[in-house]
PDB file of C-alpha atoms in Angstrom:
ATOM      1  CA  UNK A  11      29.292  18.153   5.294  1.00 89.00           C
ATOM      2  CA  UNK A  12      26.513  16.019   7.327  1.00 95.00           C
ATOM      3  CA  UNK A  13      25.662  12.772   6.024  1.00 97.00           C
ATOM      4  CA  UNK A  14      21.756  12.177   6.942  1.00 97.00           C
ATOM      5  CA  UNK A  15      19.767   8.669   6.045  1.00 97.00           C
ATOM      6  CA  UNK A  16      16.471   8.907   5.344  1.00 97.00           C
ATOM      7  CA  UNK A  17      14.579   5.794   6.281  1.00 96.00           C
ATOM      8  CA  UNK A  18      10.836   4.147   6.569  1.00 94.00           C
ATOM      9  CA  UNK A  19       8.648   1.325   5.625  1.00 89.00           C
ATOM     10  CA  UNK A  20       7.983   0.042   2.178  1.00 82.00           C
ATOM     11  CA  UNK A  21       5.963   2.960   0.563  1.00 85.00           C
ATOM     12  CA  UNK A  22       6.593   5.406   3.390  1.00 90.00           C
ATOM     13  CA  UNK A  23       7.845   8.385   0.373  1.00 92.00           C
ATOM     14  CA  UNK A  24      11.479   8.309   1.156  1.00 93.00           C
ATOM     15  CA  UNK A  25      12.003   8.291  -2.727  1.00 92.00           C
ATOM     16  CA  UNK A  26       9.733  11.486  -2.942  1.00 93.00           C
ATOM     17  CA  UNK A  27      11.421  13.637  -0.006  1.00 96.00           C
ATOM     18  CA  UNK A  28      14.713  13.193  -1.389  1.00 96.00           C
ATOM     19  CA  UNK A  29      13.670  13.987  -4.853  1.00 94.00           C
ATOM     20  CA  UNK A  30      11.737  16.614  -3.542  1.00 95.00           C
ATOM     21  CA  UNK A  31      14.699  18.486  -1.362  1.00 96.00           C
ATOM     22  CA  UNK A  32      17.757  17.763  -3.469  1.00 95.00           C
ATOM     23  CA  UNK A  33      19.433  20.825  -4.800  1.00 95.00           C
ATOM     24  CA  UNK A  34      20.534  18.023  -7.940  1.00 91.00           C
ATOM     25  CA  UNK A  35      19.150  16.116  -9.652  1.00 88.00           C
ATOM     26  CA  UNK A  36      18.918  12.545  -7.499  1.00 82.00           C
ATOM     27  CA  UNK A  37      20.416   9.381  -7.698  1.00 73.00           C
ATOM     28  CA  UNK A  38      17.740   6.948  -7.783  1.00 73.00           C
ATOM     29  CA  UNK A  39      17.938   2.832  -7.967  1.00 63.00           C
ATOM     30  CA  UNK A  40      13.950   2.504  -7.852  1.00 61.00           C
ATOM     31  CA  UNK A  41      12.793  -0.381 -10.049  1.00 56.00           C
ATOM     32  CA  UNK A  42       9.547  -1.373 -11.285  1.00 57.00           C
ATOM     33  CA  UNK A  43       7.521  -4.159  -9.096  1.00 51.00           C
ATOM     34  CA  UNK A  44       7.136  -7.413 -10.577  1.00 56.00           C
ATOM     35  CA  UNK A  45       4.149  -9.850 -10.248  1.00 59.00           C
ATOM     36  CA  UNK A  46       6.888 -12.274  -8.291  1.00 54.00           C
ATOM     37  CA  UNK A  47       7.592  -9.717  -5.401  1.00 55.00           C
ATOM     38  CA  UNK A  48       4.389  -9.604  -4.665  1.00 56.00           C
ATOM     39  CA  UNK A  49       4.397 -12.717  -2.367  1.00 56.00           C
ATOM     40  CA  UNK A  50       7.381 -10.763  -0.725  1.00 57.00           C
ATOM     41  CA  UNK A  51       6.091  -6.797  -0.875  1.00 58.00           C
ATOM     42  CA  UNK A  52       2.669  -6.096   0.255  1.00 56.00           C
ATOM     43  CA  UNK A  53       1.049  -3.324  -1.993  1.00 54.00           C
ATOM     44  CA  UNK A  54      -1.883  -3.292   0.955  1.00 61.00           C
ATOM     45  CA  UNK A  55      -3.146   0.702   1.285  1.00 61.00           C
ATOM     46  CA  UNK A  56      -0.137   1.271  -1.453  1.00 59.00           C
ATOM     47  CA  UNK A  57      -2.066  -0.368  -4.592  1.00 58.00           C
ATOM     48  CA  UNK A  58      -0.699   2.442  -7.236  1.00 59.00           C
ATOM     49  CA  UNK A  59       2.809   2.259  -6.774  1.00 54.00           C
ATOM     50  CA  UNK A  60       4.788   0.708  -9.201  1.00 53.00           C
ATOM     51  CA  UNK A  61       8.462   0.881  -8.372  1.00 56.00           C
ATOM     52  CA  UNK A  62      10.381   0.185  -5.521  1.00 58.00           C
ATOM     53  CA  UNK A  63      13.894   1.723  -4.768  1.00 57.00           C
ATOM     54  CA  UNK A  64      16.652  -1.423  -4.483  1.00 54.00           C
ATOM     55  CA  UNK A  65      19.861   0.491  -3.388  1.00 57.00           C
ATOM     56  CA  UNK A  66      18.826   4.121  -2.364  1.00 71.00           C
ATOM     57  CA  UNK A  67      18.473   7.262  -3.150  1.00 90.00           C
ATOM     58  CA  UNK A  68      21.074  10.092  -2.698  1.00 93.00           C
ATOM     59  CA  UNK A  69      20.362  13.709  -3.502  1.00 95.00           C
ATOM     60  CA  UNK A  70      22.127  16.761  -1.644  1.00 95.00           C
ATOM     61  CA  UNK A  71      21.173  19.900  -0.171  1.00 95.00           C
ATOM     62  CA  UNK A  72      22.989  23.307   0.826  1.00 92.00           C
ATOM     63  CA  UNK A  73      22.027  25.282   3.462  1.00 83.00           C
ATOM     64  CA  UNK A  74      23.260  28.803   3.380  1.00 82.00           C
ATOM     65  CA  UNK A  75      24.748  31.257   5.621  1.00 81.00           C
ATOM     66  CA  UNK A  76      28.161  32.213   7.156  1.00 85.00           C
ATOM     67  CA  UNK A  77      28.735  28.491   7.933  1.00 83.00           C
ATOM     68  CA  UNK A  78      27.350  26.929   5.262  1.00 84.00           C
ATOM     69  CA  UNK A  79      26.202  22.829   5.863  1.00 86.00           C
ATOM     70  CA  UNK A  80      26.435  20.712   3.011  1.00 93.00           C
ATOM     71  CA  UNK A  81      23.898  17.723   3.310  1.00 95.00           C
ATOM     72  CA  UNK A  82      24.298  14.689   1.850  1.00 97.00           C
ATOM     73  CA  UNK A  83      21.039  12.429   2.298  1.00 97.00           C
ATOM     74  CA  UNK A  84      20.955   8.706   1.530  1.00 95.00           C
ATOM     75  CA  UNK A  85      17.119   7.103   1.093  1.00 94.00           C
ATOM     76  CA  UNK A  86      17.240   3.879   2.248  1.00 92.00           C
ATOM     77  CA  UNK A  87      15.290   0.277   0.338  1.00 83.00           C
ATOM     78  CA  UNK A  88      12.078   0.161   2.552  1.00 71.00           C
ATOM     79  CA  UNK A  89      11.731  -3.573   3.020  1.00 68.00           C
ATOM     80  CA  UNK A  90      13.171  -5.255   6.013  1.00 71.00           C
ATOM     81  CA  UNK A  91      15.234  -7.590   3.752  1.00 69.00           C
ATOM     82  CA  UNK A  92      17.813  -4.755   2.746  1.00 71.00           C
ATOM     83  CA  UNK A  93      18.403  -3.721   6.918  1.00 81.00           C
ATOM     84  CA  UNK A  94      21.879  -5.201   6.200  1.00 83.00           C
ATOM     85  CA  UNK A  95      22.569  -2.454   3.300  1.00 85.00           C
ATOM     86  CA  UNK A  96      21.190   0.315   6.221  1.00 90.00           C
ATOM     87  CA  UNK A  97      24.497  -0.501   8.368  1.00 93.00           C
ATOM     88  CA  UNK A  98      26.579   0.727   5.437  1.00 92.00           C
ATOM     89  CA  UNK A  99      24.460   3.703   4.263  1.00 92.00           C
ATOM     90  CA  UNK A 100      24.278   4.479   7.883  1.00 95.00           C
ATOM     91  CA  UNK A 101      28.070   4.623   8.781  1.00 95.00           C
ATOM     92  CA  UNK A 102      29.484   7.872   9.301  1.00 96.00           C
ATOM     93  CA  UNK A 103      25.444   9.301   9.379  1.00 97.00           C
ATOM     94  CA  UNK A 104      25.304  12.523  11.915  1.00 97.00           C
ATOM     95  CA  UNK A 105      21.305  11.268  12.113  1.00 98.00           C
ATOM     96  CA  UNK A 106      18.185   9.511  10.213  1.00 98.00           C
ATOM     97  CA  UNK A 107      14.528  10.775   9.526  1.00 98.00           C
ATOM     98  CA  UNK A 108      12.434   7.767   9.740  1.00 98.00           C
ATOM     99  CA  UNK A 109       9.382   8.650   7.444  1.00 97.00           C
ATOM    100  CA  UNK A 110       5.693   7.138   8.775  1.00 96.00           C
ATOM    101  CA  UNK A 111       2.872   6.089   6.729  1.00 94.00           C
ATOM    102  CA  UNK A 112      -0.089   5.875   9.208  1.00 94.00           C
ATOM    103  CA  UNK A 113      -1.889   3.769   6.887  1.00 90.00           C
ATOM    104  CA  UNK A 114       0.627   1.478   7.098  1.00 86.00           C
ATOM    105  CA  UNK A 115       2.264   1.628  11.031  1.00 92.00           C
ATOM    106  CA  UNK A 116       3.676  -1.814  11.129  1.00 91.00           C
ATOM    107  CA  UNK A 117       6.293  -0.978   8.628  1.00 88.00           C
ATOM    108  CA  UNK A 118       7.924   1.757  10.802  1.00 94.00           C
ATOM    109  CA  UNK A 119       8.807  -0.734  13.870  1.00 95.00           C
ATOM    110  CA  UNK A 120      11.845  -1.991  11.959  1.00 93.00           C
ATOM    111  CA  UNK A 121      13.947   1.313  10.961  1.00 95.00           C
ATOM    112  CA  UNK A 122      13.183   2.542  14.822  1.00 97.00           C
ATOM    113  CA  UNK A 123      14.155  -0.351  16.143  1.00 96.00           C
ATOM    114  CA  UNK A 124      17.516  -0.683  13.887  1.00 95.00           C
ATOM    115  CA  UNK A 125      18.482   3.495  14.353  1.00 96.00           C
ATOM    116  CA  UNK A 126      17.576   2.494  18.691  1.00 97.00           C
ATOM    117  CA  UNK A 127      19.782  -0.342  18.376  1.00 96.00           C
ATOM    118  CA  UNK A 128      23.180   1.476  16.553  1.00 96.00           C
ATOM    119  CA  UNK A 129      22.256   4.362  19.181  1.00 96.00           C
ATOM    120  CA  UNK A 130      22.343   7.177  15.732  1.00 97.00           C
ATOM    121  CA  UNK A 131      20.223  10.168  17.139  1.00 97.00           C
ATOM    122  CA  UNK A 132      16.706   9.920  14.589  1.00 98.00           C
ATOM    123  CA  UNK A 133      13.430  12.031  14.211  1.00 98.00           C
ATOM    124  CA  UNK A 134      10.373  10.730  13.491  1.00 98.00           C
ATOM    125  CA  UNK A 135       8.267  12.413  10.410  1.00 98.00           C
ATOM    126  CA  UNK A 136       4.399  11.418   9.942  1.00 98.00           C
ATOM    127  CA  UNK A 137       3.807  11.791   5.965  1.00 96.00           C
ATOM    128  CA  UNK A 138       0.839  12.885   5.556  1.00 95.00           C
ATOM    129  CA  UNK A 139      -0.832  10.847   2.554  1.00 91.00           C
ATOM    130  CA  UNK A 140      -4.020  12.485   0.614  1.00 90.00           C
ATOM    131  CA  UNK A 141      -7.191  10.629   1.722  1.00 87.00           C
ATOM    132  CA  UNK A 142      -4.783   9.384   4.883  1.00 88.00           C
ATOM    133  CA  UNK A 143      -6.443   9.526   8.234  1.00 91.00           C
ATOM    134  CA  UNK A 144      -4.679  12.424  10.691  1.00 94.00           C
ATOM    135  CA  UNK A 145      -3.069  11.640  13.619  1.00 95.00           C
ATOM    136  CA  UNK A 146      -1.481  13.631  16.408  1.00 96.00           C
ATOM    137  CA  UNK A 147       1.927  13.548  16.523  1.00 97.00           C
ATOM    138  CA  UNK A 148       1.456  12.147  20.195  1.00 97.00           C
ATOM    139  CA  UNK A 149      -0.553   9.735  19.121  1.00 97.00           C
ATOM    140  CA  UNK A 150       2.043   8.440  16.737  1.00 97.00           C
ATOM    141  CA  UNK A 151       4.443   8.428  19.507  1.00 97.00           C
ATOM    142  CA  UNK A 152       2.853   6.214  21.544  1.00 97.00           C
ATOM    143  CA  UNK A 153       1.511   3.817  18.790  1.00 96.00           C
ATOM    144  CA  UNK A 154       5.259   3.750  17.642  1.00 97.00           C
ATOM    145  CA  UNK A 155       6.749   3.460  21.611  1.00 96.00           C
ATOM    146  CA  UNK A 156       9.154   6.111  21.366  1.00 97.00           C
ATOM    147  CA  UNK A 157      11.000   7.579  24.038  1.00 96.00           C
ATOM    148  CA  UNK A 158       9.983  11.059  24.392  1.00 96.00           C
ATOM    149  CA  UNK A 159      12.942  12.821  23.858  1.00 96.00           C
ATOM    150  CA  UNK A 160      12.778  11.724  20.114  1.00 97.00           C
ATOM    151  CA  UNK A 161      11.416  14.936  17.675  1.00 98.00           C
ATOM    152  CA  UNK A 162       7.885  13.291  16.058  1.00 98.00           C
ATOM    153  CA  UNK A 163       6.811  15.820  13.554  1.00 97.00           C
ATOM    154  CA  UNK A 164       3.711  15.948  10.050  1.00 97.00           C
ATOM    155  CA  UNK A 165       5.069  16.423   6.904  1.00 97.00           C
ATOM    156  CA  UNK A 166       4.375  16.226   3.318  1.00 97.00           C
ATOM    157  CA  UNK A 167       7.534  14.683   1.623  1.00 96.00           C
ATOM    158  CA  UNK A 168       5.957  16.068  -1.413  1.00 96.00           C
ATOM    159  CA  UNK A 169       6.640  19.943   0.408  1.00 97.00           C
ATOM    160  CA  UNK A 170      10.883  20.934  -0.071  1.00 97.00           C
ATOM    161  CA  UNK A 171       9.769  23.670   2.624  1.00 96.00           C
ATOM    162  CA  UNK A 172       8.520  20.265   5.327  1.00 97.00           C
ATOM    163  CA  UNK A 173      11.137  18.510   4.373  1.00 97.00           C
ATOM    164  CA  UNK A 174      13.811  21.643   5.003  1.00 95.00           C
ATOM    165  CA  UNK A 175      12.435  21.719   8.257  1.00 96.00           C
ATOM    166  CA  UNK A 176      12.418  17.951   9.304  1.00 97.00           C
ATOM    167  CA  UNK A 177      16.313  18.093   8.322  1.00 96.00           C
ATOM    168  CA  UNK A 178      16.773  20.970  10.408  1.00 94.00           C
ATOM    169  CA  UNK A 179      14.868  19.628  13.338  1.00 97.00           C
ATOM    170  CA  UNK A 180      17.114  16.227  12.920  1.00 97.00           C
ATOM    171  CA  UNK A 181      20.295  18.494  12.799  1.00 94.00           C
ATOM    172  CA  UNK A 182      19.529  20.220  16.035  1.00 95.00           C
ATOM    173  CA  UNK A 183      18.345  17.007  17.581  1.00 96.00           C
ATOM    174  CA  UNK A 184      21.346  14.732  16.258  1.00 95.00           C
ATOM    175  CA  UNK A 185      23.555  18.185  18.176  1.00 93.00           C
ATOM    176  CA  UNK A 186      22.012  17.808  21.267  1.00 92.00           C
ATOM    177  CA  UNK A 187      22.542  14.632  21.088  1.00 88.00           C
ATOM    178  CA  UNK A 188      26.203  15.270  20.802  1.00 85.00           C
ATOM    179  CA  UNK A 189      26.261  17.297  23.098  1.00 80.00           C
ATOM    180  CA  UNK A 190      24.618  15.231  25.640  1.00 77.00           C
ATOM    181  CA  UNK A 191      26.708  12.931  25.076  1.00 72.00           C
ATOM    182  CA  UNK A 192      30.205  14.827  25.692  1.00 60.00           C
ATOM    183  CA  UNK A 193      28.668  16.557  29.158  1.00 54.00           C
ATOM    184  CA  UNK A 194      27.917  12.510  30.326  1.00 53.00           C
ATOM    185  CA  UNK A 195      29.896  11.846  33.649  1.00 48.00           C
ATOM    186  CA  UNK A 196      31.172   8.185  33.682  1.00 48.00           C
ATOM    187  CA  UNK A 197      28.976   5.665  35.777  1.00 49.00           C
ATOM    188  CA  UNK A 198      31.596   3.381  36.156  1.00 45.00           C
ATOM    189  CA  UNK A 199      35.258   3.697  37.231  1.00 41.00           C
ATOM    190  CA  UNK A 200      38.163   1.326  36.448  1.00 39.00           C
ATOM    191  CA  UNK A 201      38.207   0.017  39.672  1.00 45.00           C
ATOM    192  CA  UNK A 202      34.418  -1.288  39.307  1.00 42.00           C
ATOM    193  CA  UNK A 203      35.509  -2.328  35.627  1.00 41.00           C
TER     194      UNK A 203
END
């Protein structure tokens, strides 16, 4: 079993890729937006959605063969003021897909910067909206600052077939990581400690 978290901005389709992958029928806490959050939750380039998810999402996925995975995914809330809930959802997490709206960039800085800062191995996946303007993955990469050994990859979270292979893309990347990570030599030694 691999626990994944799937992360993004407000409005970035987290909701929709887990829905869209899960094997079961999902867990979802989305809730409808009030007229009060919208001092707090910009609907700017988002103006038809109507709910917002206020726990996450959870939905799983099995991926056959001799070794069968089992993959549990957990969607996180989108706004910045649930990052605290992200620490739990993310504990124990092999990895995170951070979905991007391009239409709305800004909202992308804060799950990179939190998966960065707890050092959990992440992929990048550019949701491509209808009507959205198209941007090369490389261009994404170096609007969003990410180091280059970080998968960036288009999607529709719409697609179970883009989303299969964003999960498999953060699987291999979160093993590499892994593995990287055993193979390190020390570059201190306890008498420099």
């Amino acid at each position: 079993m691999l626990k994944i978290v799937i992360a993004g901005g407000f409005g970035a389709g987290k909701t929709t890729a887990v829905g869209a992958i899960s094997e079961i029928p999902p867990l979802s806490t989305e809730e409808y937006l009030t007229e009060p959050s919208t001092d707090v939750d910009s609907l700017e380039g988002i103006e038809a959605k109507t709910a917002t998810t206020v726990a996450f999402d959870f939905g799983r996925l099995t991926l056959p063969g001799p070794d069968a995975l089992e993959l549990f995914l957990f969607g996180t809330p989108g706004q910045d003021r649930f990052v605290d809930l992200w620490y739990d959802l993310s504990r124990g997490a092999v990895g995170a897909v951070v979905l991007v709206d391009t239409r709305r960039l800004k909202g992308s800085f804060t799950p990179i910067s939190f998966f960065e800062d707890i050092a959990l191995p992440f992929v990048v996946a550019i949701n491509q909206f209808d009507g959205a303007h198209r941007y090369l993955p490389e261009q994404v990469r170096t609007a969003l600052e990410l180091h280059p050994s970080v998968p960036v990859l288009t999607c529709d979270a719409r697609d179970p077939n883009h989303i299969a292979g964003v999960l498999l893309t953060l699987v291999d990347h979160a093993a590499r990581n892994a593995a990287s990570r055993v193979h390190r030599t020390p570059t201190t030694t306890l008498q420099d400690a």
